[in-house]
Tab-separated table of C-alpha atoms and ligand atoms in Angstrom:
chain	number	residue	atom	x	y	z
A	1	UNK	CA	20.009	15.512	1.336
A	2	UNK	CA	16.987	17.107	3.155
A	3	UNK	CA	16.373	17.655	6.510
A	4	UNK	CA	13.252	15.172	7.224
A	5	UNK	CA	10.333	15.537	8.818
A	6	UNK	CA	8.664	13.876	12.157
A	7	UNK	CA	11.662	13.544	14.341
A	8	UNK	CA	12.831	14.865	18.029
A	9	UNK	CA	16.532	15.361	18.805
A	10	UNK	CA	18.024	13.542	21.951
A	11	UNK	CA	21.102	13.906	24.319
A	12	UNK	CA	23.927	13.396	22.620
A	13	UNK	CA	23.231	14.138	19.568
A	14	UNK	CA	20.940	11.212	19.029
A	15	UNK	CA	17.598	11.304	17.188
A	16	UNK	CA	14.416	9.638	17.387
A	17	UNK	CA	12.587	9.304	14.149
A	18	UNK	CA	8.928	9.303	14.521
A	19	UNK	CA	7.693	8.582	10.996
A	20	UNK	CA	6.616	4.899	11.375
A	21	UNK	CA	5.970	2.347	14.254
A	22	UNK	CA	9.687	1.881	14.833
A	23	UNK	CA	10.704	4.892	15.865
A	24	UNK	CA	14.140	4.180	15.538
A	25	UNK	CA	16.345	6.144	17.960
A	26	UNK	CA	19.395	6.774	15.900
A	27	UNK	CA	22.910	7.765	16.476
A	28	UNK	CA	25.149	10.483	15.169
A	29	UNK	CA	26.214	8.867	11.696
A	30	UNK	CA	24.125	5.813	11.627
A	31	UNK	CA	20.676	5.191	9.970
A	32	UNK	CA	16.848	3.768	10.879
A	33	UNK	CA	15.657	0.155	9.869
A	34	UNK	CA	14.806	1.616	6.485
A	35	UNK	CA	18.217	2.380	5.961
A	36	UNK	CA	17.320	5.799	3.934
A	37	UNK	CA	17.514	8.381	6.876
A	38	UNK	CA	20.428	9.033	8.394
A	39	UNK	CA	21.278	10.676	11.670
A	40	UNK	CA	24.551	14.013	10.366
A	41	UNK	CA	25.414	15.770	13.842
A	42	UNK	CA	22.027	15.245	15.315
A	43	UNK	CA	20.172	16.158	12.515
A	44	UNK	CA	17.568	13.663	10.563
A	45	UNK	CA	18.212	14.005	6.809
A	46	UNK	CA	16.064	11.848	3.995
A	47	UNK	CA	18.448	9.878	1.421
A	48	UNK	CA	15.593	9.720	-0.847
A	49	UNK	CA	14.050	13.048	-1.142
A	50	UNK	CA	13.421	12.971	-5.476
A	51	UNK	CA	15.621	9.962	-6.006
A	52	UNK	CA	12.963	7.371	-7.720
A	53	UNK	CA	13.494	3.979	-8.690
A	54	UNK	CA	10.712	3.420	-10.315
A	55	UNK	CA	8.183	5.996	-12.313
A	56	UNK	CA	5.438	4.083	-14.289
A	57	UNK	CA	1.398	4.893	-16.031
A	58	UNK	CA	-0.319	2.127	-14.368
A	59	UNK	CA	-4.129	1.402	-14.535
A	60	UNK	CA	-5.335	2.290	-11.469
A	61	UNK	CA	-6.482	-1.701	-11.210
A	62	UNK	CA	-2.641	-2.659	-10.606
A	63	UNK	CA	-2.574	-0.935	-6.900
A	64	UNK	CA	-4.867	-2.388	-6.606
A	65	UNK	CA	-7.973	-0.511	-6.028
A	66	UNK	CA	-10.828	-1.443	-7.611
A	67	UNK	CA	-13.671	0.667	-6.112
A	68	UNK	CA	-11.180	4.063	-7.073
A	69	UNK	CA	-11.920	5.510	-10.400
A	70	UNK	CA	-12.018	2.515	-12.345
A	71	UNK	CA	-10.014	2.173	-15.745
A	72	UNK	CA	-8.252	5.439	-15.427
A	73	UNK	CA	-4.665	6.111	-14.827
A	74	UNK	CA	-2.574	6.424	-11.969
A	75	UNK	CA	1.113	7.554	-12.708
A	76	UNK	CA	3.114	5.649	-9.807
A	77	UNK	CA	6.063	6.330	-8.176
A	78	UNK	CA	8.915	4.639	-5.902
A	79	UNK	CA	12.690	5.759	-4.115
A	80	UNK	CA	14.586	2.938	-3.153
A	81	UNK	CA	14.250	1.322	0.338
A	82	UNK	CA	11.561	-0.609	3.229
A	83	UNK	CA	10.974	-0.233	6.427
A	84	UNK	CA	10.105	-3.997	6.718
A	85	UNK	CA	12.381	-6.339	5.579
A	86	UNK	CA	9.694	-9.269	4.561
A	87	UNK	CA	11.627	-12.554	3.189
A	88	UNK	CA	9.144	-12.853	1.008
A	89	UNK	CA	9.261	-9.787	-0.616
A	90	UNK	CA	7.978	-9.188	-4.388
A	91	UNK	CA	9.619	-6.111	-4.669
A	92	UNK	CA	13.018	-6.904	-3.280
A	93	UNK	CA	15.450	-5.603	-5.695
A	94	UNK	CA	13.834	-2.105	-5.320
A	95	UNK	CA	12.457	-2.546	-2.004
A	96	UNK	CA	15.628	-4.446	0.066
A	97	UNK	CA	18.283	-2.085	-1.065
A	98	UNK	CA	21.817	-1.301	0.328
A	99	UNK	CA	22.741	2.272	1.194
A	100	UNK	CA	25.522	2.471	-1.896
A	101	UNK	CA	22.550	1.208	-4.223
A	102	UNK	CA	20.399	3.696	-3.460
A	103	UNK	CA	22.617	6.449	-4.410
A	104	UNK	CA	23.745	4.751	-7.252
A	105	UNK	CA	19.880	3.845	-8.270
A	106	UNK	CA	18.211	7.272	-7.749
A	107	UNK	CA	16.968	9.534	-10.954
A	108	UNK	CA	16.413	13.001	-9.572
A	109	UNK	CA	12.971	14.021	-10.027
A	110	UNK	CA	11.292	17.160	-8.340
A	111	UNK	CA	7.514	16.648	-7.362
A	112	UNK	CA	6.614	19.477	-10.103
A	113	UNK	CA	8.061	17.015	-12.436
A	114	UNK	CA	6.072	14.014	-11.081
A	115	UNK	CA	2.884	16.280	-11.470
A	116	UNK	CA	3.546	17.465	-14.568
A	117	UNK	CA	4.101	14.159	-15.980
A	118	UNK	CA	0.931	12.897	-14.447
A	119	UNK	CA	-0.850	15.628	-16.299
A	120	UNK	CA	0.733	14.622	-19.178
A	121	UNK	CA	0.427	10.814	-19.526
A	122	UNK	CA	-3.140	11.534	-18.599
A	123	UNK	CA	-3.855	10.028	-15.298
A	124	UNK	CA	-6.348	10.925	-12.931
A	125	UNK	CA	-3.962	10.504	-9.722
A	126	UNK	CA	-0.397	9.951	-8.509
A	127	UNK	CA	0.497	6.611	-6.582
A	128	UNK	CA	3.245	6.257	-3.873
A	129	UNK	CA	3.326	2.366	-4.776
A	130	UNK	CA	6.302	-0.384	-5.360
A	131	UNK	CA	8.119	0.241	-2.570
A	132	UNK	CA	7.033	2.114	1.054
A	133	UNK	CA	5.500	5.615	0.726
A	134	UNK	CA	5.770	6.029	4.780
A	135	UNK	CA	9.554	6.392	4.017
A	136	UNK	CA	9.845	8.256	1.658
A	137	UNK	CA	7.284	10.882	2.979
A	138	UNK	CA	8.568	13.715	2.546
A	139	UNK	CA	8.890	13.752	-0.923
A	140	UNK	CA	5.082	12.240	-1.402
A	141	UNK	CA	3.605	15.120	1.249
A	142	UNK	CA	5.501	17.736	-1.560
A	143	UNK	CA	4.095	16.391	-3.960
A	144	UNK	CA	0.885	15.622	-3.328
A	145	UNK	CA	0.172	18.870	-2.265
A	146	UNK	CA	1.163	19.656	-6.069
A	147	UNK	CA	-0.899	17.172	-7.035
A	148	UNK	CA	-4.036	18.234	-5.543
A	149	UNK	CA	-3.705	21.991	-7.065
A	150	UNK	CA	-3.559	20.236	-10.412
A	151	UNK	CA	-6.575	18.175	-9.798
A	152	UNK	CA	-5.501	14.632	-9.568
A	153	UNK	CA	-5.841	12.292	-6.808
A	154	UNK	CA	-3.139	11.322	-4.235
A	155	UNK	CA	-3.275	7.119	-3.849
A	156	UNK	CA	-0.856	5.438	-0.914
A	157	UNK	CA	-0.108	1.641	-1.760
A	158	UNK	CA	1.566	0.910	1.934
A	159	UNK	CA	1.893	-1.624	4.602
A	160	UNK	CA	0.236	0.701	7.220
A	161	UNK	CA	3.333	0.737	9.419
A	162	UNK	CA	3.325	4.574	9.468
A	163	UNK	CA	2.960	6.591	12.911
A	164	UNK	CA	-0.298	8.366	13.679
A	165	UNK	CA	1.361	11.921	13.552
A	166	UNK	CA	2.458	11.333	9.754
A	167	UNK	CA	-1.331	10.361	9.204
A	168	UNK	CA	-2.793	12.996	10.206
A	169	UNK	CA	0.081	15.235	8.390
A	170	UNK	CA	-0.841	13.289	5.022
A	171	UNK	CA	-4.690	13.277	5.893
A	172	UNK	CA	-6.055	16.636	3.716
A	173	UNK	CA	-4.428	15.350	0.479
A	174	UNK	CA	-4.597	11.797	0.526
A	175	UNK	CA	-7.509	10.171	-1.605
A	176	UNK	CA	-7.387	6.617	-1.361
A	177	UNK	CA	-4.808	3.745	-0.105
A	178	UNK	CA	-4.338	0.469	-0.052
A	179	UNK	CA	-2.581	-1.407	2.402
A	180	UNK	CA	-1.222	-4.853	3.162
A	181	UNK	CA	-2.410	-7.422	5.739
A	182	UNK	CA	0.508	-9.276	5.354
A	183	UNK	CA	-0.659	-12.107	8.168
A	184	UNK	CA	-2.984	-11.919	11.777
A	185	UNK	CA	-0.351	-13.511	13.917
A	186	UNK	CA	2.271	-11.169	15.315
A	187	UNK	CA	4.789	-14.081	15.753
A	188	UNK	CA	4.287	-14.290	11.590
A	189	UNK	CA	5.523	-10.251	11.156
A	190	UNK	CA	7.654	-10.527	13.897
A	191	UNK	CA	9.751	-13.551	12.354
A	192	UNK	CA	9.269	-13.341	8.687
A	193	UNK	CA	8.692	-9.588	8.235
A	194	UNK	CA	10.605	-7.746	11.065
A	195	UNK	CA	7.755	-5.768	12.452
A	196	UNK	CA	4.794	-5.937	14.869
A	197	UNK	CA	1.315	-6.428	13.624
A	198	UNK	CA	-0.817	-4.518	16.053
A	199	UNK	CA	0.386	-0.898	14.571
A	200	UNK	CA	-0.589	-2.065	11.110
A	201	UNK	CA	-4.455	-3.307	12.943
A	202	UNK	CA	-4.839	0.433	14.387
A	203	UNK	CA	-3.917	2.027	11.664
A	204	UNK	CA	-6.614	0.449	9.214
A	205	UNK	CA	-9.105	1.653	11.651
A	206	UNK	CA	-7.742	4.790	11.919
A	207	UNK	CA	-7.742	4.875	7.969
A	208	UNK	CA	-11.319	4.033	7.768
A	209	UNK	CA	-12.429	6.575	10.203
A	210	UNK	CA	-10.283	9.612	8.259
A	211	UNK	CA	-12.782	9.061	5.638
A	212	UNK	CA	-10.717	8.366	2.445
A	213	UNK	CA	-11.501	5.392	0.312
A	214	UNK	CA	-9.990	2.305	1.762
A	215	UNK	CA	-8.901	-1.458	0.240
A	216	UNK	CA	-6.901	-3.718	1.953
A	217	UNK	CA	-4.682	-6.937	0.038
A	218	UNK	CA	-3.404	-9.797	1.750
A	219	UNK	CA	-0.689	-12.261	-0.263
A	220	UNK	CA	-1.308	-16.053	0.959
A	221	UNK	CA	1.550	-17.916	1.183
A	222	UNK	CA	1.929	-21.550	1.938
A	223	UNK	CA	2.999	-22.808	5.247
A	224	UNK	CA	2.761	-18.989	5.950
A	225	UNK	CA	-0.301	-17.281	6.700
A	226	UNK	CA	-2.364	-19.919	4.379
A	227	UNK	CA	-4.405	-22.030	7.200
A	228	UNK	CA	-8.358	-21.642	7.454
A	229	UNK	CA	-7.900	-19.985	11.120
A	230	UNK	CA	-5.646	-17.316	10.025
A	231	UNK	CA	-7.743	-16.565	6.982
A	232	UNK	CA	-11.053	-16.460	8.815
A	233	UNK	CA	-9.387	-14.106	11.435
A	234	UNK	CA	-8.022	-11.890	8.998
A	235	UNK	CA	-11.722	-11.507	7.123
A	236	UNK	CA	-13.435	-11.574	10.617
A	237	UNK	CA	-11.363	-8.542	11.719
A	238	UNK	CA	-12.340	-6.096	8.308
A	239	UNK	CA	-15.805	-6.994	8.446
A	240	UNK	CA	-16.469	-5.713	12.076
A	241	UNK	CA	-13.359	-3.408	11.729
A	242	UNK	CA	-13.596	-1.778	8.497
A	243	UNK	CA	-17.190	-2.522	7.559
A	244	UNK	CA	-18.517	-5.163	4.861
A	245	UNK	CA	-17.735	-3.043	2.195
A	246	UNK	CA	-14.302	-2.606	2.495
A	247	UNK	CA	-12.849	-4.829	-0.975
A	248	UNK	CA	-10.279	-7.450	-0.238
A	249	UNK	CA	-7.773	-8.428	-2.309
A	250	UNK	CA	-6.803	-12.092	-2.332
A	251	UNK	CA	-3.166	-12.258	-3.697
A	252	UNK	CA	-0.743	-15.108	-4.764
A	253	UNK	CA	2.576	-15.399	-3.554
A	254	UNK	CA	5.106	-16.291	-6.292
A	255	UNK	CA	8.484	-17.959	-4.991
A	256	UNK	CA	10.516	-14.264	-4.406
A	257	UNK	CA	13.361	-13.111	-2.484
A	258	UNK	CA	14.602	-15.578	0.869
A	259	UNK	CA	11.433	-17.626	-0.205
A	260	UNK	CA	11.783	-18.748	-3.045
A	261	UNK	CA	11.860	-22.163	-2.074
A	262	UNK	CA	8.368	-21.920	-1.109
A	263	UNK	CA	5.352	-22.804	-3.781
A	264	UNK	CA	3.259	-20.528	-5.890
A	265	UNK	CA	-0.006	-20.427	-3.533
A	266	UNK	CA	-2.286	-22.951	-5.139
A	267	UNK	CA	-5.537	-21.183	-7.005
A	268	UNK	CA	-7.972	-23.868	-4.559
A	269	UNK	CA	-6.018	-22.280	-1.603
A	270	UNK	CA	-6.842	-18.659	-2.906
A	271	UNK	CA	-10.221	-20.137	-3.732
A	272	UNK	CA	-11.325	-21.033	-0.193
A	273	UNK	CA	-9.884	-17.857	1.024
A	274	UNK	CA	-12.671	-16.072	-0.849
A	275	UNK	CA	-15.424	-18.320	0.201
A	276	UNK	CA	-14.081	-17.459	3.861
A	277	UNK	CA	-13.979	-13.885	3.024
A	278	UNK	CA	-17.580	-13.819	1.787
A	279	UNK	CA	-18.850	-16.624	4.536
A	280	UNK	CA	-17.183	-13.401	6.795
A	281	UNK	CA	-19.939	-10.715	5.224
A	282	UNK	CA	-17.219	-8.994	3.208
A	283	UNK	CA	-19.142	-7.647	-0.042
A	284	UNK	CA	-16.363	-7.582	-2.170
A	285	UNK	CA	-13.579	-9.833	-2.400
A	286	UNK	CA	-10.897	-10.387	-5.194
A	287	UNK	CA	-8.269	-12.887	-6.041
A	288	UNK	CA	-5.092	-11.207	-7.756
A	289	UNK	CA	-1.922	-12.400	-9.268
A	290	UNK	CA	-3.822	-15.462	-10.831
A	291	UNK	CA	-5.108	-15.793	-14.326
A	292	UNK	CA	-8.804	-16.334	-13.675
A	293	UNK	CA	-10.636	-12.919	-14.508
A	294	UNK	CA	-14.038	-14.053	-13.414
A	295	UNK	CA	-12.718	-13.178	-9.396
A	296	UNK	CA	-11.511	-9.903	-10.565
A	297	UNK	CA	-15.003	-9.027	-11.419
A	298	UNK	CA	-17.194	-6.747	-9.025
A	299	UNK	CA	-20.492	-7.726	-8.648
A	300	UNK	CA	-23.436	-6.481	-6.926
A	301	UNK	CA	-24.002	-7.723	-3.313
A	302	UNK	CA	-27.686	-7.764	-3.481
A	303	UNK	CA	-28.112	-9.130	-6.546
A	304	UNK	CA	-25.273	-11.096	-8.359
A	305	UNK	CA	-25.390	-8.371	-11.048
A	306	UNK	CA	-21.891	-8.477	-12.882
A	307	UNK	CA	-21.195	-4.255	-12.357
A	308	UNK	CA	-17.705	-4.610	-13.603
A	309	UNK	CA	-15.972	-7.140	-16.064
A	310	UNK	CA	-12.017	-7.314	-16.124
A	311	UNK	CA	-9.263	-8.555	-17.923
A	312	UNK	CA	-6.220	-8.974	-16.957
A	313	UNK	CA	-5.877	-5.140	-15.074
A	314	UNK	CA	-7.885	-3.890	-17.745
A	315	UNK	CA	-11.901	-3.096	-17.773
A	316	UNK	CA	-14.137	-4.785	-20.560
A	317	UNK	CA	-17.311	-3.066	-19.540
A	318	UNK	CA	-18.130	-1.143	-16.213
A	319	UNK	CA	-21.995	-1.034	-16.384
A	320	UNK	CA	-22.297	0.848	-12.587
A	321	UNK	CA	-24.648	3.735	-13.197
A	322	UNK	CA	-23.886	6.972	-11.118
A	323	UNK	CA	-22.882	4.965	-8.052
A	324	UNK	CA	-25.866	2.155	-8.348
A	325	UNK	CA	-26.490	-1.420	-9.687
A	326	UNK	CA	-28.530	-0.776	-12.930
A	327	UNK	CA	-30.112	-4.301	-12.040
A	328	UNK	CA	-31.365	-3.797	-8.833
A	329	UNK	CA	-30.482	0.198	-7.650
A	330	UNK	CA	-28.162	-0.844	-4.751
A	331	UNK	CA	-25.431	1.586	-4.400
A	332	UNK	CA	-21.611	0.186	-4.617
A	333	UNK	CA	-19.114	1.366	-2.072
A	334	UNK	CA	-16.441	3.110	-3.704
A	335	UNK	CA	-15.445	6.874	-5.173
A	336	UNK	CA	-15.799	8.256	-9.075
A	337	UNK	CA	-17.095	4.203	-9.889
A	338	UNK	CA	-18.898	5.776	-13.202
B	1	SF4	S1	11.034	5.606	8.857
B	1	SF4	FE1	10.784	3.986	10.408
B	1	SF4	S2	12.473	2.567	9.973
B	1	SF4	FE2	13.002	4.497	8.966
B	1	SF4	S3	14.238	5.625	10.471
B	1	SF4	FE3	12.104	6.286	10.716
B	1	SF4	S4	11.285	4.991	12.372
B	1	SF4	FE4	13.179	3.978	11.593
């Protein structure tokens, strides 16, 4: 185990860890929400430092980021564990994971390893993805600090629960994340996700003032988060928030975890969240997780110009030229788009 990072020792031995918007203040022997750091004598140790679940070459499209060096690589990695506990997770039998599990789960890999193989497969960055990078961050700061010296691109796939010390820790090597909007009422993350939503809201602004590239995803469910309001607020809040050219990602929810008695989010739903998204001023606005490529495609804002046909999470043709529509010369938002 490693000593983690980010915390302040209390009377009696206690701890308070200060990596995300819990701060958990945890006793001698027990463990945070996240169940992966635990409290040994008044020290905070990581359970998870180099113990991944999950090491894959994904196209950089699968984050997803869209606007991010599109159709190249992005060698992802996971350990085991959440700091929310959403009952409609995707990810749950990685994600929602018992402390016995995660030892049992783990495959030991150092960050010179993850680079290395990064370099290997060919991919232009490294993604902290699948599960929650804020808790597991000591073992993404190591190695994206690798990363960096070998050239490729750090990307954070996260639900933006993180504190605003570990930000600014991560800040110099992070390139681009993506994080969830999971709903706009806090009685929603309260009840169905176990967290509050207003940390998640400051830290997307915070995000888009750092400077690094910046997409957000939101996955509709029925009865959940799916009603016009909700949707409108949501798309309301990133335009004047995050600015009009911050993508969105539309996703739909597939019946998962303590919900799977809930529907597959109908494609009209996901539909007339986009019209509300672009009705909103957003420039760029996806649906995911639904067979219909056309709403995968990035087009110009000015001009209707297709700029970037996809299939699947795949590129047919990306016909941006060095940051512009060749149509009309509008420049696209986004970093390395070709
Ligand atoms: S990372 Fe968050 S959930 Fe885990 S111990 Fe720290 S404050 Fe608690």
């Amino acid at each position: 185990m490693k000593e983690a990072l980010l915390y302040q020792k209390l009377d009696k031995d206690k701890v308070q860890c200060d990596l995300c918007a819990h701060r958990c203040v945890i006793n001698p022997g027990k463990k945070g929400i996240c169940k992966v750091r635990e409290n040994n004598g008044g020290i905070l140790y990581t359970k998870v430092y180099g113990q991944t679940i999950a090491q894959h070459v994904d196209p950089v499209e699968k984050k997803p980021l869209y606007h991010f060096y599109p159709g190249t690589k992005a060698y992802s990695v996971a350990t085991p564990g959440c700091n929310f506990h959403c009952r409609f997770c995707q990810n749950w039998d990685i994600s929602q994971i018992t402390h016995g599990e995660i030892l049992e789960s783990g495959h030991d890999a150092t960050p010179e390893q993850i680079t290395w193989k990064a370099k290997q497969t060919g991919c232009r960055s490294i993604a902290y993805t699948y599960t929650e990078p804020t808790i597991f961050f000591e073992y993404n700061f190591d190695t994206a600090r690798l990363a960096h010296e070998a050239e490729l691109k750090n990307i954070y796939v996260s639900n933006g629960y993180m504190t605003h010390e570990m930000l600014d820790m991560i800040i110099p090597y992070l390139d681009a994340v993506n994080i969830d909007l999971k709903a706009f009422r806090e009685e929603t993350y309260r009840r169905i996700i176990g967290a509050k939503l207003q940390p998640v809201l400051d830290n997307l602004k915070k995000i888009k003032q750092m400077g690094f590239w910046l997409e957000v995803t939101s996955l509709i469910i029925p009865g959940i988060n799916d009603g016009p309001k909700e949707i409108r607020d949501m798309a309301n809040f990133l335009a004047a928030e995050l600015g009009v050219d911050v993508p969105w990602h539309i996703s739909r929810f597939s019946p998962a975890y303590k919900m799977k008695d809930v529907p597959a989010t109908p494609l009209k739903t996901l539909q007339a969240a986009k019209e509300i998204g672009l009705k909103a001023g957003l420039n760029y606005v996806y649906i995911g997780n639904f067979a219909s490529d056309r709403d995968m495609d990035t087009k110009c804002p000015q001009c209707g110009y297709v700029l970037i046909e996809r299939l699947n999470f795949g590129i047919i043709k990306n016909n941006i030229k060095d940051g512009h529509c060749p149509n009309c010369g509008t420049k696209i938002a986004g970093v390395g788009l070709g």
